[in-house]
PDB file of C-alpha atoms in Angstrom:
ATOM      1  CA  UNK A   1     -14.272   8.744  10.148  1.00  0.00           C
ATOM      2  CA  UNK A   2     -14.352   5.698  12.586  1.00  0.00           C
ATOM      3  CA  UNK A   3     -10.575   6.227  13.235  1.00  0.00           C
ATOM      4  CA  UNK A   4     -10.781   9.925  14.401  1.00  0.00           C
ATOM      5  CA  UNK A   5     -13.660   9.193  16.964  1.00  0.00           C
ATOM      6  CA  UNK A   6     -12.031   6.291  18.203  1.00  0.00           C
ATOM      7  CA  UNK A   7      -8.755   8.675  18.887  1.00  0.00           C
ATOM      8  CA  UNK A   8      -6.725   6.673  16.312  1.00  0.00           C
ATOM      9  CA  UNK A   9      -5.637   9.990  13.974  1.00  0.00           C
ATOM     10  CA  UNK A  10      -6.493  14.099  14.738  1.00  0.00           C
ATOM     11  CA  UNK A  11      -9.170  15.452  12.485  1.00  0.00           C
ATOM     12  CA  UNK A  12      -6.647  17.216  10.900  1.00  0.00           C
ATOM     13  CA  UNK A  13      -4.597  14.176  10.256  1.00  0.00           C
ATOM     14  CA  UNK A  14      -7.392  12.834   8.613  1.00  0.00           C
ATOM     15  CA  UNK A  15      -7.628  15.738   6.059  1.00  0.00           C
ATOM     16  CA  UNK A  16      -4.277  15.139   5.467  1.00  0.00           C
ATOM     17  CA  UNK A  17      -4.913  11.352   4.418  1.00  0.00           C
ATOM     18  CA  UNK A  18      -7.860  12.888   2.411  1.00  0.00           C
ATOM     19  CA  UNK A  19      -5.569  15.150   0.516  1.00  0.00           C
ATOM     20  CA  UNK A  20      -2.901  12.740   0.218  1.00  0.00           C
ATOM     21  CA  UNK A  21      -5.479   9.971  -1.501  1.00  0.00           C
ATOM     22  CA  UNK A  22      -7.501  12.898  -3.512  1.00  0.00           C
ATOM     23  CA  UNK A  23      -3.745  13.619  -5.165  1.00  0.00           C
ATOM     24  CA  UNK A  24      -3.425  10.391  -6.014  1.00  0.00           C
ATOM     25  CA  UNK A  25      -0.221   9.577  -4.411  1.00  0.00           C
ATOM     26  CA  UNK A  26       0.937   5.778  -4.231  1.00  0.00           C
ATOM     27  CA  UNK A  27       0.436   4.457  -0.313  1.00  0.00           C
ATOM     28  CA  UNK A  28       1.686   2.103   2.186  1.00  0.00           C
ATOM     29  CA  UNK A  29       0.003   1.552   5.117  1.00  0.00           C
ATOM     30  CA  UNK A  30       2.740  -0.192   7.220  1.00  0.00           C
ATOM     31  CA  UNK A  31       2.039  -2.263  10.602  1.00  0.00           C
ATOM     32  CA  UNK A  32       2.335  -4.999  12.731  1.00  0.00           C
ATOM     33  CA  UNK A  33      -0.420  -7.894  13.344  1.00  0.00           C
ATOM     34  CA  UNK A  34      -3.758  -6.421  14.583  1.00  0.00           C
ATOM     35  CA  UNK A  35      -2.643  -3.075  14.101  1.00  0.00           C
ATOM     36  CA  UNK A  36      -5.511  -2.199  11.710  1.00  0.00           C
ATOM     37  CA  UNK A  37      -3.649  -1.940   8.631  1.00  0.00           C
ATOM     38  CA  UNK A  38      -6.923  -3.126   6.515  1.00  0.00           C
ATOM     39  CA  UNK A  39      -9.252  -1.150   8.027  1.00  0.00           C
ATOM     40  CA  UNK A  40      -7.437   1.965   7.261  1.00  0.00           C
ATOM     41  CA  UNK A  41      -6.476   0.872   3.787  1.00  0.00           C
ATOM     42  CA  UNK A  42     -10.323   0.205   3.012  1.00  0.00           C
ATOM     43  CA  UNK A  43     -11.257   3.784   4.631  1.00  0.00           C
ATOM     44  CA  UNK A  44      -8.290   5.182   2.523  1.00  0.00           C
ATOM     45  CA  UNK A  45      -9.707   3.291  -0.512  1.00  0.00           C
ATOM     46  CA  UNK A  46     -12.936   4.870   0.488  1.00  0.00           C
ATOM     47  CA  UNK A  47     -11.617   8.049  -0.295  1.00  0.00           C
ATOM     48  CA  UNK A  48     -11.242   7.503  -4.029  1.00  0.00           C
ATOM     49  CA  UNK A  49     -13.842   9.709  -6.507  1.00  0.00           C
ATOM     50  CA  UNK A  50     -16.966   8.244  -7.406  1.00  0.00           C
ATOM     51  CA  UNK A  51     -15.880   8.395 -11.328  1.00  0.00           C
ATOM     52  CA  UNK A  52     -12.683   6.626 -10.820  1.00  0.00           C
ATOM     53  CA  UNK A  53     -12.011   2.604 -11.728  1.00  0.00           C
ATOM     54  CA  UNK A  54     -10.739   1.092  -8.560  1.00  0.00           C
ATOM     55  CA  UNK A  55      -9.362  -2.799  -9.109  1.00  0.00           C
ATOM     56  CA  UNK A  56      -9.293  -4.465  -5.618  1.00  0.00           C
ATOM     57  CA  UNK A  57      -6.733  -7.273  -5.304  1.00  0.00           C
ATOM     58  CA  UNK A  58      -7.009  -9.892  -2.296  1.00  0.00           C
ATOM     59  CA  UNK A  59      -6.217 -13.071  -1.186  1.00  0.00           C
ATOM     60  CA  UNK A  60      -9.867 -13.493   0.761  1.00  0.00           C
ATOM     61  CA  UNK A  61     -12.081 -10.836  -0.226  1.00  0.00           C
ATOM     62  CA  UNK A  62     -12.330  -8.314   2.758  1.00  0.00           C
ATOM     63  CA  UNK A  63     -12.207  -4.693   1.857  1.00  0.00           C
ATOM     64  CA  UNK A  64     -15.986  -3.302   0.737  1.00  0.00           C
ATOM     65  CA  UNK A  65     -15.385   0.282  -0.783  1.00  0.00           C
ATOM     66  CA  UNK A  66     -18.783   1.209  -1.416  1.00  0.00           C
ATOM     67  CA  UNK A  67     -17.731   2.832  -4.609  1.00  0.00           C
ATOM     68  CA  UNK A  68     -19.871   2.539  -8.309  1.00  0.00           C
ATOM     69  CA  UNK A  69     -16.753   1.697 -10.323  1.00  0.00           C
ATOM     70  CA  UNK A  70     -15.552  -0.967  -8.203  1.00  0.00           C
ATOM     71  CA  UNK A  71     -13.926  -4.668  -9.178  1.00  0.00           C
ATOM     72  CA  UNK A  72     -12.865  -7.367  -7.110  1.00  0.00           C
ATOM     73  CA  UNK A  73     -10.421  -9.764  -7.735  1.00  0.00           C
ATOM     74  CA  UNK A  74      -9.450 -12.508  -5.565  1.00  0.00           C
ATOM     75  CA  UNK A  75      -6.724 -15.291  -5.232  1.00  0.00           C
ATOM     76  CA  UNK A  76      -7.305 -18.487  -5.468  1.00  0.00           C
ATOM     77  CA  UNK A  77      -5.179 -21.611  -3.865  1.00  0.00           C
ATOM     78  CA  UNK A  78      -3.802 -24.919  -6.056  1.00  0.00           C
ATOM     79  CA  UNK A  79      -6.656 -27.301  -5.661  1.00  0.00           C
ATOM     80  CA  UNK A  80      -5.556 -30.871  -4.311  1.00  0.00           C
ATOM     81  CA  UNK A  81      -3.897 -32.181  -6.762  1.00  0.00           C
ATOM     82  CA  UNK A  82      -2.000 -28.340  -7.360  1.00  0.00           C
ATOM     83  CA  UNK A  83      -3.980 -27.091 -10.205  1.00  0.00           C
ATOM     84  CA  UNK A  84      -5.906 -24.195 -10.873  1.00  0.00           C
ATOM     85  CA  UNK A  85      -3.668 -21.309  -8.294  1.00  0.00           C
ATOM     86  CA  UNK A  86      -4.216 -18.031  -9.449  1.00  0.00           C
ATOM     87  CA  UNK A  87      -1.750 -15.340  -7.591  1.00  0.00           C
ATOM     88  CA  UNK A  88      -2.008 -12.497  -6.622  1.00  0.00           C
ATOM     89  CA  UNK A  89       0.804 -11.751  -8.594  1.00  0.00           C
ATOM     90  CA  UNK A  90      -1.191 -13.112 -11.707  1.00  0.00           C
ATOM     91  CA  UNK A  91      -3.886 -11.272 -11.276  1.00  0.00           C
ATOM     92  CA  UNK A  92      -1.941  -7.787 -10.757  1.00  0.00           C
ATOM     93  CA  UNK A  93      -0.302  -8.341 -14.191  1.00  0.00           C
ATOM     94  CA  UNK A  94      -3.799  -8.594 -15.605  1.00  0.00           C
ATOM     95  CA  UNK A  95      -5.209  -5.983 -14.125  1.00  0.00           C
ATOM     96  CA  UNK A  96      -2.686  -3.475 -15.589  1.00  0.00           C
ATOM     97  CA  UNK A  97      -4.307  -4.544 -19.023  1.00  0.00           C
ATOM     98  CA  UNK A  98      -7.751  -3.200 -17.565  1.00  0.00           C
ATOM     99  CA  UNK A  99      -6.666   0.241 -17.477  1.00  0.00           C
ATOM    100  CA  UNK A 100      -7.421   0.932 -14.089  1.00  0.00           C
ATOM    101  CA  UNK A 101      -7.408   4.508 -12.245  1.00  0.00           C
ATOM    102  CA  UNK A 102      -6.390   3.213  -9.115  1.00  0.00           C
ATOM    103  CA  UNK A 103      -5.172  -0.410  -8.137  1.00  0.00           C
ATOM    104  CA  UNK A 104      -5.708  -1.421  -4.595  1.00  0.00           C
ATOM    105  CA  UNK A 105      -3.891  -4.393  -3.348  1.00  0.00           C
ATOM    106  CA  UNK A 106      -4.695  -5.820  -0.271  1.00  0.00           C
ATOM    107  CA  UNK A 107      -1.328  -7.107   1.355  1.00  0.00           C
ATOM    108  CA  UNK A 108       1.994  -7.182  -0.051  1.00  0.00           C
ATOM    109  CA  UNK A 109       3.777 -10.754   0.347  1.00  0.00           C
ATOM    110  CA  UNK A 110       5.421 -11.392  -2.324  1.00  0.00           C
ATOM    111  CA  UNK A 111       7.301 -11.137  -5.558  1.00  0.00           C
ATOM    112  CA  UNK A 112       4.241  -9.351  -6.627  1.00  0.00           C
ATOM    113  CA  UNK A 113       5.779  -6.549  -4.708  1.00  0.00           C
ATOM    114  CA  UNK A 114       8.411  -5.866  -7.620  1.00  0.00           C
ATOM    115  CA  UNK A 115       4.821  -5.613 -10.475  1.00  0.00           C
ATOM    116  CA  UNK A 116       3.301  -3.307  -7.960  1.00  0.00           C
ATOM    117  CA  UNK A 117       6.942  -1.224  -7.941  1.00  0.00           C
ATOM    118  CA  UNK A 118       7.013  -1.295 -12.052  1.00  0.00           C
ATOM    119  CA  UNK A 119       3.429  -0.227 -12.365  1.00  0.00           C
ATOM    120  CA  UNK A 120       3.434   3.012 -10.117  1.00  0.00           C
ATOM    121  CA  UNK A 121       6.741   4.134 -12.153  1.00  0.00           C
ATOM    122  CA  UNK A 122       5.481   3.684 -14.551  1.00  0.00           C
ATOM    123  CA  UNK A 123       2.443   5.616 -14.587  1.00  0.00           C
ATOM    124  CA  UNK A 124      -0.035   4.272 -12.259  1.00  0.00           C
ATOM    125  CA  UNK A 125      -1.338   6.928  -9.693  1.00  0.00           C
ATOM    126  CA  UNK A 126      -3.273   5.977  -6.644  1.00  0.00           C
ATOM    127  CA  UNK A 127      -2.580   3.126  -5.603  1.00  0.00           C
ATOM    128  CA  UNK A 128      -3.346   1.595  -2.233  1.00  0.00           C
ATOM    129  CA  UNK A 129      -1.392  -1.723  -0.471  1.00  0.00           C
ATOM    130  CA  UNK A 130      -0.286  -2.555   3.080  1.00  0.00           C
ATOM    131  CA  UNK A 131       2.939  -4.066   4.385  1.00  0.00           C
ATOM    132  CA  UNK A 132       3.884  -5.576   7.812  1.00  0.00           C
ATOM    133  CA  UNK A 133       6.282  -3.768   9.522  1.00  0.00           C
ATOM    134  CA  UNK A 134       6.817  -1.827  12.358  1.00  0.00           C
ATOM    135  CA  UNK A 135       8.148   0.935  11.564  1.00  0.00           C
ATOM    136  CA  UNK A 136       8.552   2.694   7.800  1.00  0.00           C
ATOM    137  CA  UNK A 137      12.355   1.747   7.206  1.00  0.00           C
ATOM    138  CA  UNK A 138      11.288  -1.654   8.025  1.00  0.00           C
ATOM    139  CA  UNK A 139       8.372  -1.721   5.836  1.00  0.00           C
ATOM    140  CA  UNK A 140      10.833  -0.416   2.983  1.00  0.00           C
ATOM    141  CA  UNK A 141      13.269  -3.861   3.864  1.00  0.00           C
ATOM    142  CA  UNK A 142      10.478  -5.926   3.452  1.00  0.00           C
ATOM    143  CA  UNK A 143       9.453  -4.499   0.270  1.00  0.00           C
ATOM    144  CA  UNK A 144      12.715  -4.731  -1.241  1.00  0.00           C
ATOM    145  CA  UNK A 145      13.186  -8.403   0.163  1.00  0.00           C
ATOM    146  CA  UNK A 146       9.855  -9.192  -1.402  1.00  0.00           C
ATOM    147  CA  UNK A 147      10.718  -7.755  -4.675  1.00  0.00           C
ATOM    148  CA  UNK A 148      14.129  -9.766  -4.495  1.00  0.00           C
ATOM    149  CA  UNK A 149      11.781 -13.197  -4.433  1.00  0.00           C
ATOM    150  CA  UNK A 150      10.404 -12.312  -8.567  1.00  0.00           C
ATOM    151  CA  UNK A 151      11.918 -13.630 -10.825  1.00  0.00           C
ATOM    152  CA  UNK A 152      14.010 -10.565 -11.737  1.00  0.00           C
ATOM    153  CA  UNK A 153      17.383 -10.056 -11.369  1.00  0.00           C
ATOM    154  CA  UNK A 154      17.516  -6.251 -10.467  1.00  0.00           C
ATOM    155  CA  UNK A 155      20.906  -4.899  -8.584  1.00  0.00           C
ATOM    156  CA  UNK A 156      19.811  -3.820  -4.987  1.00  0.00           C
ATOM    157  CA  UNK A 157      20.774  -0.251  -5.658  1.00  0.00           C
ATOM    158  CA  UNK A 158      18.035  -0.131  -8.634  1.00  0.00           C
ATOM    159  CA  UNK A 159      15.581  -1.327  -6.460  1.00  0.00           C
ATOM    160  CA  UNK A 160      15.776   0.618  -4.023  1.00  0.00           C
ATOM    161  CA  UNK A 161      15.955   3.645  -6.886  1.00  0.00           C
ATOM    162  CA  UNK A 162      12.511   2.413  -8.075  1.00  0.00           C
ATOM    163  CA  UNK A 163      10.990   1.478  -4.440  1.00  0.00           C
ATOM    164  CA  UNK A 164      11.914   5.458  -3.828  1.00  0.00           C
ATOM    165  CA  UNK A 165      10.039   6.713  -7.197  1.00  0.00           C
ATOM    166  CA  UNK A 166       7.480   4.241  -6.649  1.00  0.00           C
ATOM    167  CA  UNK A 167       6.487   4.871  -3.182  1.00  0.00           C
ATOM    168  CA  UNK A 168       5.023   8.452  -2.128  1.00  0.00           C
ATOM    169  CA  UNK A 169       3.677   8.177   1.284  1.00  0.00           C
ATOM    170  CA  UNK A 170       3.785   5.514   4.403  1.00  0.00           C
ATOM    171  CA  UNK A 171       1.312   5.116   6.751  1.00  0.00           C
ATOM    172  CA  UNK A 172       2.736   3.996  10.000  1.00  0.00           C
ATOM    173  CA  UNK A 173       0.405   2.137  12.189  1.00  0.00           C
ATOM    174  CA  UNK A 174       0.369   0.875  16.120  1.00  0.00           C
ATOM    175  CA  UNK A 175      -1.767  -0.690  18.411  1.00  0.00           C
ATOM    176  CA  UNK A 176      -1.371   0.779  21.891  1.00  0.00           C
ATOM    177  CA  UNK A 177      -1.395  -0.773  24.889  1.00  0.00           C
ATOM    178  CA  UNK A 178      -4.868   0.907  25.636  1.00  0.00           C
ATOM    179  CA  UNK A 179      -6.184  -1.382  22.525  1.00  0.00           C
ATOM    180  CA  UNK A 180      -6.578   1.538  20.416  1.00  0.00           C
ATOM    181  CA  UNK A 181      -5.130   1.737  17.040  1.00  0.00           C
ATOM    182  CA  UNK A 182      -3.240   4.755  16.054  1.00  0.00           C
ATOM    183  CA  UNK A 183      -1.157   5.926  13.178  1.00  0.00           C
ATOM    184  CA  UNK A 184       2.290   7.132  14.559  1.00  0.00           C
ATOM    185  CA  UNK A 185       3.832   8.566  11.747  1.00  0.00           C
ATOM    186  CA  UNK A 186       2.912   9.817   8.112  1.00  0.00           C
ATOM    187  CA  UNK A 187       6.521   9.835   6.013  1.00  0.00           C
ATOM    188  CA  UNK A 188       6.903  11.167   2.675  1.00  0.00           C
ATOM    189  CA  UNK A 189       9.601   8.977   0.636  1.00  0.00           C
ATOM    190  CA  UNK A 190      11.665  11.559  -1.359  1.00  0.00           C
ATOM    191  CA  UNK A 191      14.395   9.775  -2.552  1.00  0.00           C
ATOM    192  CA  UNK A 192      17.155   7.431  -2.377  1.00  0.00           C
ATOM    193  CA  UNK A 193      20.287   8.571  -1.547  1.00  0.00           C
ATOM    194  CA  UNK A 194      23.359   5.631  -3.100  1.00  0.00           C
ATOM    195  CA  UNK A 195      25.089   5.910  -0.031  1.00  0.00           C
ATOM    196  CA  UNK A 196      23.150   7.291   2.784  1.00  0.00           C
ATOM    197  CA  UNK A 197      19.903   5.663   2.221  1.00  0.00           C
ATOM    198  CA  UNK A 198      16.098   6.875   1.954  1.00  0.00           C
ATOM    199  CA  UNK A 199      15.302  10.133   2.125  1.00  0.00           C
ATOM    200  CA  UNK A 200      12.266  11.070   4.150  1.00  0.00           C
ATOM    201  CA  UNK A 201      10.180  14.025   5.672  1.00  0.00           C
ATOM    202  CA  UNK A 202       7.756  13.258   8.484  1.00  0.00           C
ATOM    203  CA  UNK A 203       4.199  14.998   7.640  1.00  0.00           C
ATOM    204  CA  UNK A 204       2.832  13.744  11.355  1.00  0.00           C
ATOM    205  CA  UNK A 205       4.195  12.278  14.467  1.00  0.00           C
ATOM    206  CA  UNK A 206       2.449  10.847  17.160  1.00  0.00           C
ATOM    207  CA  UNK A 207       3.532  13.601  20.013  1.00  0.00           C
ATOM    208  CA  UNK A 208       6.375  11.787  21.821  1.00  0.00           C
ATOM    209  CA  UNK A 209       7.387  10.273  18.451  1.00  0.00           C
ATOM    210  CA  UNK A 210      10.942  10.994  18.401  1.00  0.00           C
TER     211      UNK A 210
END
């Protein structure tokens, strides 16, 4: 694993990712720009079983799973005259008609975040996405803000009910000032508390995380 010779993650953070992908939990890797957030969501991907149908969403085609049971969708922008877009929205509502055993998006930017929400409640394990954000409350904001720009009126409260069933584990990435990617914190989202907000527990820290 390039990340744990490169001192991004402990080998024993690593196993934890393996574990955490091998259960099928739903992801987030969360980060800022350059912070690696593909790379780790295609080594994540990487992870899934050989047997298992993995659809691959992405605006440009980037990740490369080497896995048999692999497909590849990608977006495609309105020609000149604004004809012919397919979103990555569109094509996430289609693949849920494939019967997929794991749905891999590559970035979240969008009202497509709300699809991606309804699916994993609704039954689908496994799946993969990143966000941009700096920190996991922040990547939580953005999701909900996303979701907010569908075309569903949903009251915040019951999106942010859903985003907490939805959502098992966050992946916090950084790049250091050494150039060296790291992830900084693995959260588990438990819940969502009306008042008090998102319930969390911290599998891993970064030492001198606070």
């Amino acid at each position: 694993h390039r990340l744990v010779e490169s001192g991004g993650v402990p080998a024993d953070t690593a196993e934890l990712l393996r574990s955490i992908v091998g259960q099928r939990r739903n992801v987030v890797v969360a980060g800022g720009s350059g912070a690696g957030k593909t790379s780790l969501l295609n080594a994540l991907a990487s992870l899934a079983r050989p047997t298992e149908r993995v659809i691959v969403i992405e605006d440009s085609k980037e990740l490369q799973l080497g896995l048999p049971h692999v497909v590849q969708l990608e977006a495609q922008p309105a020609d000149a005259c604004g004809r012919g877009e397919i979103s990555v929205r569109q094509l996430l509502r289609a693949t849920l008609r494939m019967r997929p055993d794991r749905i891999v998006i590559g970035e979240i930017r969008g009202g497509e975040a709300l699809d991606l929400i309804q699916a994993m409640t609704s039954g689908h394990r496994g799946c993969l996405t990143t966000v941009h954000g700096t920190l996991p409350i922040d990547a939580l904001s953005r999701l909900e803000t996303m979701a907010l720009m569908s075309d569903v009126e949903m009251p915040i409260p019951v999106l942010r009910s859903q985003l907490a069933s939805a959502i098992d584990v966050i992946v916090q990435l950084a790049r250091g000032e050494d150039g060296i990617r790291r992830i900084t914190q693995i959260v588990e989202l438990i819940g969502f508390d009306g008042g008090v907000g998102y319930r969390t527990d911290t599998l891993f820290a970064l030492d001198g995380l606070t």
